[in-house]
Coordinates of C-alpha atoms in Angstrom, one line a residue:
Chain A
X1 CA -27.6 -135.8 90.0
X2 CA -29.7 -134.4 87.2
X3 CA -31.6 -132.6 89.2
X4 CA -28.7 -130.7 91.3
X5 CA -27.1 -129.8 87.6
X6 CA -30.5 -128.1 86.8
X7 CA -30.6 -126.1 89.7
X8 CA -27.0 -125.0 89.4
X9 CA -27.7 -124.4 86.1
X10 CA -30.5 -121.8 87.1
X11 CA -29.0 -120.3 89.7
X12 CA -26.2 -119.5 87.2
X13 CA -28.9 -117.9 85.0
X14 CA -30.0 -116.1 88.2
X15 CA -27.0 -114.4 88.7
X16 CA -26.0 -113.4 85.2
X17 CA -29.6 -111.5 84.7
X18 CA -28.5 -108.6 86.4
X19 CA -25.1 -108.4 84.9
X20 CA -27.2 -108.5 81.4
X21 CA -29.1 -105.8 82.6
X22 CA -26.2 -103.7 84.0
X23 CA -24.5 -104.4 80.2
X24 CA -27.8 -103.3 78.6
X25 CA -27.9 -100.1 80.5
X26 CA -24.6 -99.0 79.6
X27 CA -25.0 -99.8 75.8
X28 CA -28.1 -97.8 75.9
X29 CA -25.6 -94.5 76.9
X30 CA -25.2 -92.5 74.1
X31 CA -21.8 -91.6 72.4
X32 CA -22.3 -88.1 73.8
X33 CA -22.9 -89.3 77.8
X34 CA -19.9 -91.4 77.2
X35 CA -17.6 -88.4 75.8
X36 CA -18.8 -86.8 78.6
X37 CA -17.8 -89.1 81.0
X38 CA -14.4 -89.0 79.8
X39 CA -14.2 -85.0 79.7
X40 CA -14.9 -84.8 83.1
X41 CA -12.5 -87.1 84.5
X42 CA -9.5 -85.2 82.8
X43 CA -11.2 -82.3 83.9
X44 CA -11.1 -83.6 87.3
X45 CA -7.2 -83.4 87.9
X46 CA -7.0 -80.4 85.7
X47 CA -9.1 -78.3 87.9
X48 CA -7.2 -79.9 90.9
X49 CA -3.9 -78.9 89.7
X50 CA -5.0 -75.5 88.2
X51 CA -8.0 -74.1 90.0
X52 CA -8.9 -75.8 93.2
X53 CA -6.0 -73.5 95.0
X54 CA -8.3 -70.4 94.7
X55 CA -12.0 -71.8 93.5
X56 CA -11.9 -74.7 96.5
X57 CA -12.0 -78.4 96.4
X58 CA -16.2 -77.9 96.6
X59 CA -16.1 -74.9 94.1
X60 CA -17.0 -72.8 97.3
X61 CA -14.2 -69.9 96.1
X62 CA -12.8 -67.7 98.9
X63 CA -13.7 -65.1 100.6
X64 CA -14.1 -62.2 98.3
X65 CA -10.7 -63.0 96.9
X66 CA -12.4 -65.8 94.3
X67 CA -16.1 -66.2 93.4
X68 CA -17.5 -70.0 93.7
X69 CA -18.1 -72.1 91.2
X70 CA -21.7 -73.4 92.5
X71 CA -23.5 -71.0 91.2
X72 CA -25.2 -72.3 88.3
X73 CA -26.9 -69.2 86.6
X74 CA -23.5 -67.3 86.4
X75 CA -21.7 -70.2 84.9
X76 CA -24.9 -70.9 82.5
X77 CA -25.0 -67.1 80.7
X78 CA -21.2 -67.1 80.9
X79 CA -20.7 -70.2 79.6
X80 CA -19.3 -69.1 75.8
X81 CA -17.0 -66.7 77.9
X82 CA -15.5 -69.2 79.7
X83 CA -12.9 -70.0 77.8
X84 CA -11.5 -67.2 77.1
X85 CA -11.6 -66.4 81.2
X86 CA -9.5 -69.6 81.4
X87 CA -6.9 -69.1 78.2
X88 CA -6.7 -65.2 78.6
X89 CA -7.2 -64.8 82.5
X90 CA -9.7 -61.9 84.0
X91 CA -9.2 -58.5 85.0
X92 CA -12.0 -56.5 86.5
X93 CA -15.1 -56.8 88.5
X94 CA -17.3 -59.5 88.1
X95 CA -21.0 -60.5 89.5
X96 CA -21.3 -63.7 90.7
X97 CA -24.7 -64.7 92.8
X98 CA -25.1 -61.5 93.6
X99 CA -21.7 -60.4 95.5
X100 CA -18.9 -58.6 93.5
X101 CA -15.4 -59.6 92.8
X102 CA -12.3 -57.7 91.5
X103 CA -9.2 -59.6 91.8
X104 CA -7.0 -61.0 88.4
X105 CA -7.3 -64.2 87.9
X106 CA -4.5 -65.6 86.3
X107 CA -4.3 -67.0 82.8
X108 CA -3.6 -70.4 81.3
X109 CA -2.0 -70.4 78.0
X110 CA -0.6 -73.7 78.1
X111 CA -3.9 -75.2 78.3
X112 CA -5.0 -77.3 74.7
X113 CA -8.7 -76.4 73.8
X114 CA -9.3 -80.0 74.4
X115 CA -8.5 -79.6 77.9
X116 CA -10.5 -76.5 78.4
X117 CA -13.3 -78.1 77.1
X118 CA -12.6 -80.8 80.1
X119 CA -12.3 -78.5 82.6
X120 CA -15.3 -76.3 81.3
X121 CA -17.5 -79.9 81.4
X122 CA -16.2 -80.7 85.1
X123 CA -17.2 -77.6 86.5
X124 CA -20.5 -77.5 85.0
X125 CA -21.2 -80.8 85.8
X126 CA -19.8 -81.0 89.4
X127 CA -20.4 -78.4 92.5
X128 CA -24.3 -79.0 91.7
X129 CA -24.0 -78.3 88.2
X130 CA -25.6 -80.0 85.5
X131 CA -25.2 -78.5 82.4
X132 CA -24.2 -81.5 80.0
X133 CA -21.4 -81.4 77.1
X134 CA -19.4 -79.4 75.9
X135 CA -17.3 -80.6 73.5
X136 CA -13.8 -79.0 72.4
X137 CA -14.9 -77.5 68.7
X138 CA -17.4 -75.2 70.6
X139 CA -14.2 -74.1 72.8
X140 CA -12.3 -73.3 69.6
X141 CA -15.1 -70.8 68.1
X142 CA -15.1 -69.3 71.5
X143 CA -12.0 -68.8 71.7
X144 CA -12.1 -66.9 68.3
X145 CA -14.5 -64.5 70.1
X146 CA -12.2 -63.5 72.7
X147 CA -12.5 -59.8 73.4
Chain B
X1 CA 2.9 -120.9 127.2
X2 CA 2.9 -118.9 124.4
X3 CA -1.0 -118.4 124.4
X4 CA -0.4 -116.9 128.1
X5 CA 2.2 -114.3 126.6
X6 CA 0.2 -113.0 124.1
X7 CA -1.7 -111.0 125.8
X8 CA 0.9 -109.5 127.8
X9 CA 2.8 -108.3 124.9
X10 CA -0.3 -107.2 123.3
X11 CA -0.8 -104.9 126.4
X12 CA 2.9 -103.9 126.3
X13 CA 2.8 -103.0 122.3
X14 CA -0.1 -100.9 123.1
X15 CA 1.2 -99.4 126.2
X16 CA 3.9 -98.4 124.4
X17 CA 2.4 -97.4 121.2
X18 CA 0.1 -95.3 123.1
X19 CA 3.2 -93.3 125.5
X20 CA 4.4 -92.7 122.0
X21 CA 1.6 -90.6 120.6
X22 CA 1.3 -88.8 124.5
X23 CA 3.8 -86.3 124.0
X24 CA 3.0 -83.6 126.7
X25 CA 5.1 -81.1 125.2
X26 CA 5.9 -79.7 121.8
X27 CA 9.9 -79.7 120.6
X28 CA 11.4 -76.7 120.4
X29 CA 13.4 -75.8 117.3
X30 CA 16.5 -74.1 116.1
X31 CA 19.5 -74.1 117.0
X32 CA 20.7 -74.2 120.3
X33 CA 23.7 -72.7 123.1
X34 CA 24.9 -72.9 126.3
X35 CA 26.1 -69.6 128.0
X36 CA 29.8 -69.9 129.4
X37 CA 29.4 -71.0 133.3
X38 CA 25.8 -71.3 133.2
X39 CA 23.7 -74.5 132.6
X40 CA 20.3 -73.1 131.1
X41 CA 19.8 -73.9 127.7
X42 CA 19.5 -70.9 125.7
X43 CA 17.1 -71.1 122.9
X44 CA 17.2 -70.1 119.3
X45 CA 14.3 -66.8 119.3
X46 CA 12.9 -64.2 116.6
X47 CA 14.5 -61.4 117.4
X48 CA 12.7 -57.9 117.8
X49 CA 11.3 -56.9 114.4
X50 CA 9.3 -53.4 113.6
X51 CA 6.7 -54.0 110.2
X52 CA 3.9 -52.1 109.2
X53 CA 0.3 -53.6 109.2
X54 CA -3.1 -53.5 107.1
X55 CA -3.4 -50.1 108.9
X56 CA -0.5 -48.8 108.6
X57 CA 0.5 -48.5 111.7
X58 CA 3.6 -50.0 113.5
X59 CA 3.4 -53.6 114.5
X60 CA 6.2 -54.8 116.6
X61 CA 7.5 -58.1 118.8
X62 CA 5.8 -55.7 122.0
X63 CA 2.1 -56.3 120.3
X64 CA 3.2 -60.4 120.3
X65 CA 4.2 -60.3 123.8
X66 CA 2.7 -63.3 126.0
X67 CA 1.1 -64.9 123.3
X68 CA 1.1 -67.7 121.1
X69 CA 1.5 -67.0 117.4
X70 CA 1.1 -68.6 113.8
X71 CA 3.7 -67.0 110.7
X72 CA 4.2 -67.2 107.1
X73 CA 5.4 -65.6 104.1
X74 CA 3.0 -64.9 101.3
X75 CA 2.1 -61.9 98.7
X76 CA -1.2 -60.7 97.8
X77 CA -1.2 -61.7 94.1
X78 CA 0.0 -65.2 94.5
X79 CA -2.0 -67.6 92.7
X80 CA 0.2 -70.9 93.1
X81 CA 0.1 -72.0 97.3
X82 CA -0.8 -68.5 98.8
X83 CA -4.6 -68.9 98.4
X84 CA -4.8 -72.5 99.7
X85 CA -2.5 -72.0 102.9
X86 CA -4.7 -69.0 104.3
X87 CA -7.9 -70.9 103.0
X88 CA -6.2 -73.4 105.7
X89 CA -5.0 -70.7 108.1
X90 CA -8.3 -69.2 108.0
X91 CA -10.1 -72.1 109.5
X92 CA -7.2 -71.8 112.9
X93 CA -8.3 -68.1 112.7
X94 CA -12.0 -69.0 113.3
X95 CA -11.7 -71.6 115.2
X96 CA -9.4 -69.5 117.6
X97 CA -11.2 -66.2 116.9
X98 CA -11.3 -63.7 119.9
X99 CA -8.7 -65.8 121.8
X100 CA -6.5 -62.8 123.2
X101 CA -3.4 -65.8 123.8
X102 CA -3.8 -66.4 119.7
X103 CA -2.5 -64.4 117.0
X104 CA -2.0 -64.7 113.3
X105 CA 1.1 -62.9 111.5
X106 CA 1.1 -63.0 107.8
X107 CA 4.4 -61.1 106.2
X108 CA 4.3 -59.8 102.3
X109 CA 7.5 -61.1 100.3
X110 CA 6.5 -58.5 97.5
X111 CA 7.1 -55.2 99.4
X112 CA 7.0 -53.6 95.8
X113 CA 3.2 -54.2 95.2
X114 CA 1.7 -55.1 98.4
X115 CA 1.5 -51.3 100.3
X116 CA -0.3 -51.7 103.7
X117 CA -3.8 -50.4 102.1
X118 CA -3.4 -54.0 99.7
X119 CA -3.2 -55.9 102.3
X120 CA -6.1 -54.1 104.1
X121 CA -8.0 -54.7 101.1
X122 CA -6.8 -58.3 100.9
X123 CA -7.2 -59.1 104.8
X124 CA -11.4 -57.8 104.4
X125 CA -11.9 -59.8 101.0
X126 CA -10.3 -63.5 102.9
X127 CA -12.6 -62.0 105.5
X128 CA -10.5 -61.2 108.5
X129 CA -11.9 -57.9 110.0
X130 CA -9.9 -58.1 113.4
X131 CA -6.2 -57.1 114.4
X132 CA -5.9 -60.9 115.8
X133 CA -4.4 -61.6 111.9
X134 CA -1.9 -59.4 111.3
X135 CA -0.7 -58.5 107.9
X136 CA 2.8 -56.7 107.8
X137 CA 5.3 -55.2 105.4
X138 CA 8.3 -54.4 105.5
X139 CA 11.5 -53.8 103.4
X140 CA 12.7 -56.7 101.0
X141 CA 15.8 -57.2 103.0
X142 CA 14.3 -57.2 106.7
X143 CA 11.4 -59.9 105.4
X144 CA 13.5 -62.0 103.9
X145 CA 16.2 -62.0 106.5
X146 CA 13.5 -62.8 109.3
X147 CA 11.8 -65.3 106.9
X148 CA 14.9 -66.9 105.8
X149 CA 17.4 -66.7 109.5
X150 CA 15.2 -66.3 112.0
X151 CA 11.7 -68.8 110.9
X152 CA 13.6 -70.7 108.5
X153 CA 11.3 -70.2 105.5
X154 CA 12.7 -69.9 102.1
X155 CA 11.8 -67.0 100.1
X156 CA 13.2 -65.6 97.2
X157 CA 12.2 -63.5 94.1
X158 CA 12.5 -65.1 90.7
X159 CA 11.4 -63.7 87.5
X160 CA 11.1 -67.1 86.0
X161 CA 8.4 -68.4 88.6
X162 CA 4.9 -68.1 87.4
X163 CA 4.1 -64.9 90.2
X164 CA 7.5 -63.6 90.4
X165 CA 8.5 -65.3 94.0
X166 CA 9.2 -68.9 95.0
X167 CA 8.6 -69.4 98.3
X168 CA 7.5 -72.0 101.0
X169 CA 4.4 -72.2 102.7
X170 CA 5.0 -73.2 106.1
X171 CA 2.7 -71.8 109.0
X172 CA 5.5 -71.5 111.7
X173 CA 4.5 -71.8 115.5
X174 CA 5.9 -69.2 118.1
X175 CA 5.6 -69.5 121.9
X176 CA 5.7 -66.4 124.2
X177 CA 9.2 -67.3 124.7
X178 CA 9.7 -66.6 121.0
X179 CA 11.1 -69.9 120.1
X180 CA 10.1 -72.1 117.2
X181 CA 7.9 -74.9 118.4
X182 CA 6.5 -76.5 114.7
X183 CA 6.3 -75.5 111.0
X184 CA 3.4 -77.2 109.4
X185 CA 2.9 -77.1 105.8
X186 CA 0.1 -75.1 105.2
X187 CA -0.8 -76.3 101.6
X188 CA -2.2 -79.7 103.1
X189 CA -5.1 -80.1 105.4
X190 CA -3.9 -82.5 107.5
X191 CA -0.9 -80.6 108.8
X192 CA -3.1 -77.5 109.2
X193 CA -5.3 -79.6 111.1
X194 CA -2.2 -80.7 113.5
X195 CA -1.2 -77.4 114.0
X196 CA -4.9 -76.6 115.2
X197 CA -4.6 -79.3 117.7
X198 CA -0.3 -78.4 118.7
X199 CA -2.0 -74.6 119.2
X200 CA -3.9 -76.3 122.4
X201 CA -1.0 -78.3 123.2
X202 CA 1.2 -75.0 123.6
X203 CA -2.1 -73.4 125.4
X204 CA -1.8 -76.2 127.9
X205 CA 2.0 -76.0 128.5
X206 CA 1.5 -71.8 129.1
X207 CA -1.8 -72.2 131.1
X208 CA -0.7 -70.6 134.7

């Protein structure tokens, strides 16, 4: 009897380990990752209700009519332009990976800063992006910038 | 007992599930008459039509004749459903391209902006180089009388919308008969994905 409530007893210790170790790994996530997290899954449905019509459900764009999204270097040395392409709209042509574009994209006024900031952090984090935070201050100051 | 009926009904559920999903031949829509003293069915059509395409030049009911054909109503700078139904569209277009039974009509609702060089432009950029996609305009009142009476899509022009139009994005199927034979919402990638698979269905029922 003894002996069966020690092994129980261990096995229960054997299972928990990796559950400790899962809870460990997650503690160990910075403040930032976590933020991040949370941006990019309001980001998600943002850029499905607002962008995925023209940019694609992969980012792939279409055609000539919209550029992708996959294309990391564009996104990375446009990246404090961004948000005032998505507040103000575009007009005018536009490199991206090498192939021109020259069609308006529309703007989206109604969008907070916050949730610019979300969408900005899902597409640079999704379509094999990986460009990290971007939290909504910095979208404010750009925004101030806006030509 | 009942063990020994189980299996028979099981047969007959499938059996009957599966005549269900076997339909042979696409329905045909619209309304419907009977000419006085006659007994053939006579079938709402489109009736003849003369637009002008991405060239410019005439396109008429002649240039559809024998062949099976896919419609809708959009306008070049649409930026709600217009994009994602010919993202759809497009993938029907190449997976029927250079099938001379197949073609793809595309009408402008904003006869204002889109000129027949626009839609040239716009037909190149989605990357349809071909005349099997045509892309016609034509005056406001003849597009939206065709859209509205004859291939029962609404489309109207409405300052308060986000582009200016409101309109629905059904990809309408014609036979070489000129009747209706399915609207598919083309916004959704399942029902462009049906229509792909109704387009053989039709194929079939016109083989000779």
């Amino acid at each position: 009897m003894q002996n069966k409530h020690q092994t129980l007893k261990r096995r229960i210790i054997f299972l928990a380990l990796p559950v400790i170790f899962l809870m460990m790994f997650f503690s160990c996530q910075s403040q930032e990752e976590r933020d991040m997290m949370n941006y990019r899954s309001n980001g998600q449905s943002l850029y499905v209700s607002k962008c995925q019509n023209c940019h694609g459900a992969n980012g792939e764009g279409l055609g000539q009519l919209a550029p992708p999204l996959t294309d990391t270097t564009s996104l990375r040395l446009r990246k404090q332009l961004l948000s005032c392409f998505i507040k103000n709209g575009l007009e005018g042509e536009i490199t991206v990976n090498g192939k021109t574009y020259n069609e308006k994209m529309p703007a989206f006024p109604e969008l907070t800063d916050m949730e610019i900031a979300q969408l900005i952090v899902y597409v640079t984090n999704t379509f094999g992006n990986k460009q990290g935070h971007y939290p909504y201050p910095q979208v404010t100051r750009d925004l101030e910038s806006c030509r | 007992m009942i063990k020994r009926v189980i299996p028979f009904f099981t047969v007959l559920a499938v059996a009957v599930l599966a005549s269900c999903q076997q339909s042979a031949k696409l329905p045909v829509y619209g309304s419907r008459d009977v000419e006085p003293g006659k007994t053939d069915t006579i079938y709402k059509t489109i009736p003849a039509f003369s637009f002008l395409n991405q060239d410019s030049v005439a396109f008429t009911q002649e240039n559809l004749k024998g062949k099976i054909y896919v419609a809708d109503f959009f306008f070049t700078s649409c930026s709600s459903i217009c994009p994602v139904m010919h993202r759809n569209m497009k993938t029907i277009y190449d997976a029927y391209k250079g099938n001379p039974e197949i073609m793809f009509l595309s009408h402008t609702i904003d006869a204002k902006y889109d000129k027949p060089w626009r839609l040239k432009k716009y037909a190149q950029k989605l990357g349809v180089d071909d005349k099997q996609w045509q892309f016609v305009w034509g005056e406001k009142k003849d597009v939206y009388a065709i859209a509205e009476k004859d291939y029962l899509v609404a489309v109207q022009e409405d300052s308060t919308a986000r582009d200016g139009f409101i309109h629905q994005g059904w990809l309408v199927l014609i036979d070489p008969d000129k009747r209706i034979r399915g609207a598919y919402d083309g916004t959704l990638p399942e029902q462009t994905a049906k229509l792909k698979d109704d387009i053989a269905v039709l194929m079939k029922e016109y083989a000779k």
